[in-house]
Tab-separated table of C-alpha atoms and ligand atoms in Angstrom:
chain	number	residue	atom	x	y	z
A	131	UNK	CA	-22.033	29.643	107.063
A	132	UNK	CA	-19.606	26.753	107.053
A	133	UNK	CA	-22.364	24.127	106.540
A	134	UNK	CA	-23.355	25.918	103.350
A	135	UNK	CA	-19.959	25.300	101.866
A	136	UNK	CA	-20.094	23.797	98.377
A	137	UNK	CA	-16.573	24.110	97.065
A	138	UNK	CA	-13.343	24.690	98.924
A	139	UNK	CA	-10.423	25.218	96.562
A	140	UNK	CA	-7.010	25.206	98.205
A	141	UNK	CA	-3.748	26.184	96.548
A	142	UNK	CA	-4.687	24.715	93.188
A	143	UNK	CA	-1.777	24.611	90.732
A	144	UNK	CA	-2.254	23.806	87.045
A	145	UNK	CA	0.712	23.456	84.686
A	146	UNK	CA	0.934	23.231	80.906
A	147	UNK	CA	3.756	20.769	80.423
A	148	UNK	CA	6.377	21.900	77.944
A	149	UNK	CA	9.358	20.196	76.384
A	150	UNK	CA	11.818	22.290	78.372
A	151	UNK	CA	9.779	24.176	80.914
A	152	UNK	CA	6.256	24.111	82.296
A	153	UNK	CA	3.962	27.121	82.327
A	154	UNK	CA	2.006	27.513	85.565
A	155	UNK	CA	-1.368	28.818	84.387
A	156	UNK	CA	-3.022	28.524	87.828
A	157	UNK	CA	-0.780	29.304	90.754
A	158	UNK	CA	-1.969	28.498	94.287
A	159	UNK	CA	-5.555	29.459	93.568
A	160	UNK	CA	-7.676	29.333	96.742
A	161	UNK	CA	-11.296	30.320	97.285
A	162	UNK	CA	-14.557	29.013	98.674
A	163	UNK	CA	-18.013	28.894	97.156
A	164	UNK	CA	-21.266	28.500	99.053
A	165	UNK	CA	-24.497	26.856	97.953
A	166	UNK	CA	-26.475	29.063	95.625
A	167	UNK	CA	-23.698	31.642	95.357
A	168	UNK	CA	-22.698	33.358	92.110
A	169	UNK	CA	-18.954	33.834	91.862
A	170	UNK	CA	-17.668	35.828	88.917
A	171	UNK	CA	-14.130	35.387	87.629
A	172	UNK	CA	-12.666	38.222	85.581
A	173	UNK	CA	-9.272	38.979	84.105
A	174	UNK	CA	-7.612	39.820	80.808
A	175	UNK	CA	-7.119	37.244	78.108
A	176	UNK	CA	-4.587	34.546	79.104
A	177	UNK	CA	-4.979	35.210	82.835
A	178	UNK	CA	-5.933	31.551	83.375
A	179	UNK	CA	-9.728	31.738	83.675
A	180	UNK	CA	-10.544	28.826	81.356
A	181	UNK	CA	-7.662	26.793	82.731
A	182	UNK	CA	-9.064	27.246	86.239
A	183	UNK	CA	-12.619	26.363	85.254
A	184	UNK	CA	-11.615	23.240	83.387
A	185	UNK	CA	-9.367	22.103	86.235
A	186	UNK	CA	-12.154	22.629	88.788
A	187	UNK	CA	-14.305	20.220	86.772
A	188	UNK	CA	-11.274	17.952	86.149
A	189	UNK	CA	-11.736	18.531	82.435
A	190	UNK	CA	-8.235	19.854	81.828
A	191	UNK	CA	-6.776	18.511	78.605
A	192	UNK	CA	-3.155	17.581	77.939
A	193	UNK	CA	-0.660	19.181	78.159
A	194	UNK	CA	-2.447	20.669	81.214
A	195	UNK	CA	-2.042	18.787	84.493
A	196	UNK	CA	-3.175	19.530	88.023
A	197	UNK	CA	0.176	19.915	89.743
A	198	UNK	CA	-1.038	20.409	93.307
A	199	UNK	CA	-3.774	21.544	95.652
A	200	UNK	CA	-7.323	20.422	96.347
A	201	UNK	CA	-10.824	21.061	95.017
A	202	UNK	CA	-13.068	19.825	97.813
A	203	UNK	CA	-16.648	19.372	96.745
A	204	UNK	CA	-19.056	19.162	99.691
A	205	UNK	CA	-21.988	16.940	98.773
A	206	UNK	CA	-25.400	17.444	100.265
A	207	UNK	CA	-25.091	14.187	102.247
A	208	UNK	CA	-22.097	15.644	104.105
A	209	UNK	CA	-19.399	13.671	102.256
A	210	UNK	CA	-16.482	15.538	100.717
A	211	UNK	CA	-14.877	14.605	97.391
A	212	UNK	CA	-11.533	16.065	96.308
A	213	UNK	CA	-12.219	16.576	92.603
A	214	UNK	CA	-8.520	17.160	91.946
A	215	UNK	CA	-7.660	13.647	93.091
A	216	UNK	CA	-10.572	11.198	92.862
A	217	UNK	CA	-10.547	8.571	90.177
A	218	UNK	CA	-12.334	9.221	86.903
A	219	UNK	CA	-14.712	6.438	87.893
A	220	UNK	CA	-15.812	8.345	91.002
A	221	UNK	CA	-16.095	11.693	89.289
A	222	UNK	CA	-18.196	10.466	86.380
A	223	UNK	CA	-21.460	10.042	88.332
A	224	UNK	CA	-21.051	13.609	89.618
A	225	UNK	CA	-20.981	15.125	86.151
A	226	UNK	CA	-24.277	16.684	85.038
A	227	UNK	CA	-25.965	15.587	88.296
A	228	UNK	CA	-23.802	17.600	90.709
A	229	UNK	CA	-21.488	19.581	88.459
A	230	UNK	CA	-21.999	20.839	84.959
A	231	UNK	CA	-20.156	23.149	82.633
A	232	UNK	CA	-21.231	25.505	79.847
A	233	UNK	CA	-18.313	25.997	77.513
A	234	UNK	CA	-17.700	29.028	75.371
A	235	UNK	CA	-17.951	27.335	72.015
A	236	UNK	CA	-21.461	25.893	71.688
A	237	UNK	CA	-20.821	24.436	68.245
A	238	UNK	CA	-17.820	22.508	69.546
A	239	UNK	CA	-19.815	21.129	72.473
A	240	UNK	CA	-22.965	20.027	70.678
A	241	UNK	CA	-22.777	16.908	68.557
A	242	UNK	CA	-23.349	18.100	64.956
A	243	UNK	CA	-24.887	14.822	63.791
A	244	UNK	CA	-27.417	14.409	66.593
A	245	UNK	CA	-30.754	16.167	66.910
A	246	UNK	CA	-31.042	18.277	70.056
A	247	UNK	CA	-33.527	15.860	71.644
A	248	UNK	CA	-31.063	12.997	71.256
A	249	UNK	CA	-28.381	15.064	73.011
A	250	UNK	CA	-30.681	15.538	76.013
A	251	UNK	CA	-31.426	11.799	75.842
A	252	UNK	CA	-27.712	10.975	76.064
A	253	UNK	CA	-27.380	12.852	79.337
A	254	UNK	CA	-30.695	11.733	80.827
A	255	UNK	CA	-30.326	8.035	79.908
A	256	UNK	CA	-26.907	7.974	81.587
A	257	UNK	CA	-27.842	9.900	84.713
A	258	UNK	CA	-31.590	9.486	85.177
A	259	UNK	CA	-32.195	5.970	83.827
A	260	UNK	CA	-35.620	5.715	85.441
A	261	UNK	CA	-37.155	8.285	83.094
A	262	UNK	CA	-39.171	6.877	80.176
A	263	UNK	CA	-38.558	8.130	76.629
A	264	UNK	CA	-41.689	10.299	76.923
A	265	UNK	CA	-40.531	11.781	80.231
A	266	UNK	CA	-37.107	12.521	78.769
A	267	UNK	CA	-38.679	14.323	75.825
A	268	UNK	CA	-40.935	16.308	78.174
A	269	UNK	CA	-37.916	17.309	80.291
A	270	UNK	CA	-35.977	18.448	77.207
A	271	UNK	CA	-38.916	20.548	75.978
A	272	UNK	CA	-39.405	22.065	79.434
A	273	UNK	CA	-35.700	22.966	79.738
A	274	UNK	CA	-35.551	24.480	76.272
A	275	UNK	CA	-38.660	26.537	76.927
A	276	UNK	CA	-37.097	27.806	80.145
A	277	UNK	CA	-34.316	29.368	78.080
A	278	UNK	CA	-36.745	30.812	75.552
A	279	UNK	CA	-36.533	28.155	72.820
A	280	UNK	CA	-39.721	26.549	71.537
A	281	UNK	CA	-39.954	22.831	72.253
A	282	UNK	CA	-39.940	21.799	68.592
A	283	UNK	CA	-36.192	22.516	68.590
A	284	UNK	CA	-35.714	18.984	69.984
A	285	UNK	CA	-36.126	17.725	66.409
A	286	UNK	CA	-33.469	20.100	65.038
A	287	UNK	CA	-29.770	19.551	64.385
A	288	UNK	CA	-27.326	22.121	65.843
A	289	UNK	CA	-26.629	23.643	62.409
A	290	UNK	CA	-30.330	24.452	62.075
A	291	UNK	CA	-30.169	26.715	65.154
A	292	UNK	CA	-28.769	30.238	65.442
A	293	UNK	CA	-25.615	30.847	67.505
A	294	UNK	CA	-27.685	32.275	70.356
A	295	UNK	CA	-30.061	29.295	70.301
A	296	UNK	CA	-27.143	26.868	70.407
A	297	UNK	CA	-25.682	28.715	73.384
A	298	UNK	CA	-29.060	28.631	75.164
A	299	UNK	CA	-29.406	24.923	74.353
A	300	UNK	CA	-26.107	24.280	76.098
A	301	UNK	CA	-27.339	26.162	79.149
A	302	UNK	CA	-30.558	24.115	79.110
A	303	UNK	CA	-28.534	20.906	78.753
A	304	UNK	CA	-26.364	21.903	81.721
A	305	UNK	CA	-29.556	22.126	83.820
A	306	UNK	CA	-30.913	18.738	82.682
A	307	UNK	CA	-30.144	16.910	85.952
A	308	UNK	CA	-30.608	19.832	88.352
A	309	UNK	CA	-26.935	20.266	89.279
A	310	UNK	CA	-25.587	21.934	92.435
A	311	UNK	CA	-22.888	23.833	90.580
A	312	UNK	CA	-22.819	25.160	87.028
A	313	UNK	CA	-19.582	26.660	85.739
A	314	UNK	CA	-19.864	28.886	82.695
A	315	UNK	CA	-16.963	29.979	80.549
A	316	UNK	CA	-17.919	33.188	78.731
A	317	UNK	CA	-21.334	31.751	77.815
A	318	UNK	CA	-22.469	34.931	76.098
A	319	UNK	CA	-19.453	36.363	74.304
A	320	UNK	CA	-20.390	34.775	70.977
A	321	UNK	CA	-23.808	36.477	70.849
A	322	UNK	CA	-24.930	40.082	70.331
A	323	UNK	CA	-25.543	42.438	73.240
A	324	UNK	CA	-29.335	42.153	73.199
A	325	UNK	CA	-29.145	38.369	73.158
A	326	UNK	CA	-26.470	38.512	75.870
A	327	UNK	CA	-28.872	40.405	78.172
A	328	UNK	CA	-31.688	37.928	77.516
A	329	UNK	CA	-29.485	34.921	78.161
A	330	UNK	CA	-28.094	36.422	81.361
A	331	UNK	CA	-31.572	37.237	82.629
A	332	UNK	CA	-32.632	33.661	81.917
A	333	UNK	CA	-29.586	32.284	83.708
A	334	UNK	CA	-30.319	34.445	86.754
A	335	UNK	CA	-33.978	33.463	86.753
A	336	UNK	CA	-33.108	29.767	86.549
A	337	UNK	CA	-30.563	30.213	89.300
A	338	UNK	CA	-33.181	31.817	91.535
A	339	UNK	CA	-35.721	29.063	90.848
A	340	UNK	CA	-33.347	26.148	91.205
A	341	UNK	CA	-30.785	27.495	93.648
A	342	UNK	CA	-27.617	26.165	92.019
A	343	UNK	CA	-24.285	27.902	92.510
A	344	UNK	CA	-22.541	29.474	89.516
A	345	UNK	CA	-18.949	30.225	88.676
A	346	UNK	CA	-19.167	32.631	85.769
A	347	UNK	CA	-16.096	33.554	83.770
A	348	UNK	CA	-15.842	36.641	81.611
A	349	UNK	CA	-13.427	39.428	80.814
A	350	UNK	CA	-16.322	41.880	81.192
A	351	UNK	CA	-16.124	43.080	84.783
A	352	UNK	CA	-19.117	45.402	84.471
A	353	UNK	CA	-21.286	42.373	83.707
A	354	UNK	CA	-20.100	40.658	86.871
A	355	UNK	CA	-20.637	43.755	88.970
A	356	UNK	CA	-24.297	43.501	87.991
A	357	UNK	CA	-24.848	39.796	88.494
A	358	UNK	CA	-22.289	38.192	90.837
A	359	UNK	CA	-22.364	37.979	94.622
A	360	UNK	CA	-18.578	37.847	94.760
A	361	UNK	CA	-15.911	38.526	92.175
A	362	UNK	CA	-12.465	36.979	91.821
A	363	UNK	CA	-9.900	38.831	89.735
A	364	UNK	CA	-7.192	36.747	88.048
A	365	UNK	CA	-3.842	37.886	86.763
A	366	UNK	CA	-1.036	35.674	85.437
A	367	UNK	CA	-2.648	32.554	86.882
A	368	UNK	CA	-3.181	33.976	90.363
A	369	UNK	CA	-6.170	35.334	92.187
A	370	UNK	CA	-5.109	38.874	93.009
A	371	UNK	CA	-8.343	40.004	94.645
A	372	UNK	CA	-11.620	38.446	95.768
A	373	UNK	CA	-14.365	40.812	96.908
A	374	UNK	CA	-18.117	41.259	97.161
A	375	UNK	CA	-19.450	42.933	94.033
A	376	UNK	CA	-20.662	45.873	96.142
A	377	UNK	CA	-17.210	46.419	97.653
A	378	UNK	CA	-15.512	46.226	94.283
A	379	UNK	CA	-17.819	48.886	92.854
A	380	UNK	CA	-16.337	51.254	95.439
A	381	UNK	CA	-12.830	50.443	94.268
A	382	UNK	CA	-10.437	47.539	93.859
A	383	UNK	CA	-7.718	47.206	96.493
A	384	UNK	CA	-5.379	45.539	94.021
A	385	UNK	CA	-4.190	48.045	91.405
A	386	UNK	CA	-4.992	45.501	88.675
A	387	UNK	CA	-8.557	45.032	89.957
A	388	UNK	CA	-8.908	48.784	90.195
A	389	UNK	CA	-7.512	49.167	86.651
A	390	UNK	CA	-10.012	46.627	85.314
A	391	UNK	CA	-12.874	48.329	87.127
A	392	UNK	CA	-11.966	51.717	85.759
A	393	UNK	CA	-11.634	50.282	82.241
A	394	UNK	CA	-15.377	49.538	82.113
A	395	UNK	CA	-18.251	52.003	82.167
A	396	UNK	CA	-20.846	51.660	84.906
A	397	UNK	CA	-24.501	51.946	83.990
A	398	UNK	CA	-25.605	53.082	87.424
A	399	UNK	CA	-22.492	54.723	88.884
A	400	UNK	CA	-21.280	58.296	88.436
A	401	UNK	CA	-19.485	59.349	85.248
A	402	UNK	CA	-15.741	58.941	85.437
A	403	UNK	CA	-12.702	58.842	83.235
A	404	UNK	CA	-11.516	55.470	81.973
A	405	UNK	CA	-7.908	54.877	82.692
A	406	UNK	CA	-7.346	51.292	81.567
A	407	UNK	CA	-4.136	49.380	82.237
A	408	UNK	CA	-1.012	50.126	80.228
A	409	UNK	CA	1.196	47.246	79.027
A	410	UNK	CA	0.306	43.588	78.620
A	411	UNK	CA	0.288	40.437	80.803
A	412	UNK	CA	3.619	38.663	81.384
A	413	UNK	CA	4.851	35.527	79.678
A	414	UNK	CA	4.180	32.662	82.093
A	415	UNK	CA	7.503	31.078	81.132
A	416	UNK	CA	9.374	34.212	82.123
A	417	UNK	CA	7.694	35.755	85.146
A	418	UNK	CA	9.353	38.616	87.012
A	419	UNK	CA	10.769	37.652	90.438
A	420	UNK	CA	8.377	39.743	92.578
A	421	UNK	CA	4.744	40.581	91.945
A	422	UNK	CA	3.803	39.563	88.375
A	423	UNK	CA	1.827	42.802	87.988
A	424	UNK	CA	4.726	45.055	89.150
A	425	UNK	CA	6.023	45.944	85.649
A	426	UNK	CA	2.612	47.457	84.790
A	427	UNK	CA	1.797	48.888	88.196
A	428	UNK	CA	1.801	52.656	88.650
A	429	UNK	CA	1.870	52.262	92.464
A	430	UNK	CA	4.801	49.878	92.587
A	431	UNK	CA	7.390	50.148	95.363
A	432	UNK	CA	10.787	48.449	95.782
A	433	UNK	CA	9.375	45.411	97.565
A	434	UNK	CA	7.070	44.670	94.610
A	435	UNK	CA	10.050	43.842	92.396
A	436	UNK	CA	11.460	41.456	94.959
A	437	UNK	CA	8.704	39.655	96.834
A	438	UNK	CA	5.677	37.968	95.320
A	439	UNK	CA	2.798	39.079	97.580
A	440	UNK	CA	0.716	36.279	99.167
A	441	UNK	CA	-3.082	36.301	99.018
A	442	UNK	CA	-4.103	37.815	102.362
A	443	UNK	CA	-7.467	37.448	104.103
A	444	UNK	CA	-8.737	40.890	105.059
A	445	UNK	CA	-11.927	39.705	106.777
A	446	UNK	CA	-15.474	39.700	105.439
A	447	UNK	CA	-14.375	37.303	102.701
A	448	UNK	CA	-12.125	39.864	101.011
A	449	UNK	CA	-8.764	38.605	99.786
A	450	UNK	CA	-5.993	40.594	98.193
A	451	UNK	CA	-2.425	39.874	97.039
A	452	UNK	CA	-0.677	43.227	96.986
A	453	UNK	CA	2.027	45.030	98.973
A	454	UNK	CA	0.669	48.451	98.048
A	455	UNK	CA	-3.093	48.512	98.038
A	456	UNK	CA	-4.549	51.173	95.805
A	457	UNK	CA	-6.900	52.685	98.310
A	458	UNK	CA	-4.225	52.847	100.988
A	459	UNK	CA	-1.850	54.418	98.473
A	460	UNK	CA	-4.504	57.006	97.589
A	461	UNK	CA	-4.994	57.789	101.263
A	462	UNK	CA	-1.247	58.160	101.738
A	463	UNK	CA	-1.087	60.500	98.780
A	464	UNK	CA	-3.973	62.565	100.115
A	465	UNK	CA	-2.513	62.942	103.641
B	759	LIG	P1	-9.290	34.144	77.447
B	759	LIG	O1	-9.945	35.319	78.127
B	759	LIG	O2	-8.560	34.551	76.200
B	759	LIG	O3	-10.208	32.995	77.247
B	759	LIG	P2	-8.117	32.785	79.755
B	759	LIG	O4	-8.036	33.692	80.945
B	759	LIG	O5	-9.228	31.821	79.707
B	759	LIG	O6	-8.078	33.687	78.437
B	759	LIG	P3	-6.408	30.463	79.501
B	759	LIG	O7	-6.964	29.953	78.234
B	759	LIG	O8	-6.770	29.748	80.764
B	759	LIG	O9	-6.719	32.040	79.676
B	759	LIG	O10	-4.816	30.493	79.349
B	759	LIG	C1	-3.980	30.753	80.456
B	759	LIG	C2	-2.544	30.590	80.062
B	759	LIG	O11	-2.292	29.224	79.716
B	759	LIG	C3	-2.136	31.425	78.857
B	759	LIG	O12	-0.852	31.973	79.107
B	759	LIG	C4	-2.078	30.438	77.730
B	759	LIG	O13	-1.082	30.806	76.798
B	759	LIG	C5	-1.687	29.157	78.433
B	759	LIG	N1	-2.237	27.993	77.706
B	759	LIG	C6	-3.540	27.755	77.420
B	759	LIG	N2	-3.684	26.608	76.717
B	759	LIG	C7	-2.437	26.108	76.563
B	759	LIG	C8	-1.881	24.933	75.927
B	759	LIG	N3	-2.675	24.033	75.356
B	759	LIG	N4	-0.544	24.773	75.991
B	759	LIG	C9	0.254	25.659	76.595
B	759	LIG	N5	-0.184	26.781	77.223
B	759	LIG	C10	-1.506	26.999	77.208
B	760	LIG	MG1	-10.788	31.489	78.319
């Protein structure tokens, strides 16, 4: 559904500028996102997930720079804004109203010297100036209650709230202006498993009621298999596979995706042995010449050491960057 397109990311490159050499932490990342869709992004630590999310929102901080590519945001009125290139002046009105972000560290994102209500006021005064003080307060209470926090929290300072409550407050704040897209960077890793479940259920419920799209980053693939419509797997700054959650449950085509999948237990699936992935991710300043995953890949062939595989479209929205796809290799072995 092309008219449902919300975000069209094309060959996005993000570099961390160094004194001698730059590290490319996002390398030709391309994907699309439709209205109301939940896209999960998974990958080991340092695969570039946060770098990607921040760059999509144009919130990358020095020494990170967007070195190339486009992030086309399709507004409801039919206009298209390239978030990678527009001026800060043009992107500012889109923040909170169209695009909002929930960062991993709630304490770092909330202002420690402002009561929660005042933090909602800051956003609402800037972006919904027609609301009266009473209406702003009512909106803040309503949003907090939606994420399971009683309304009297508006009078509290962040340090008076538990870690889970702070994280939920950030989620509520991200919803303050009914955005079209909410990106979330590991919003639940700082809380316990029970709280994590509750927060996720609330996010999904809000998403269903309000219809916003989500890009959800985590290193926990099993979580994404439960909640995301599509999943993108990152490795060394690249997308190595993008697939529907249902397809990925049956097996990753990229050996890294398959390794990640088999490293997590499935609640509903059959019992299986966990294989994991031996070795560790490469240094971005010293990448191997071919496929960056080749040194860890048990299926690797000669070509993998020489040619970096491009991200291929396999139809049905599935993308994979691999010369030797795991399922094909299994079939070859079996025949
Ligand atoms: P995690 O799961 O640990 O949050 P991530 O997938 O979010 O990891 P990023 O934080 O995006 O990974 O980092 C991607 C790469 O960029 C890493 O190799 C990291 O070392 C590098 N990087 C991140 N921040 C900087 C920085 N300020 N300067 C230089 N390199 C950086
Ligand atoms: Mg991160």
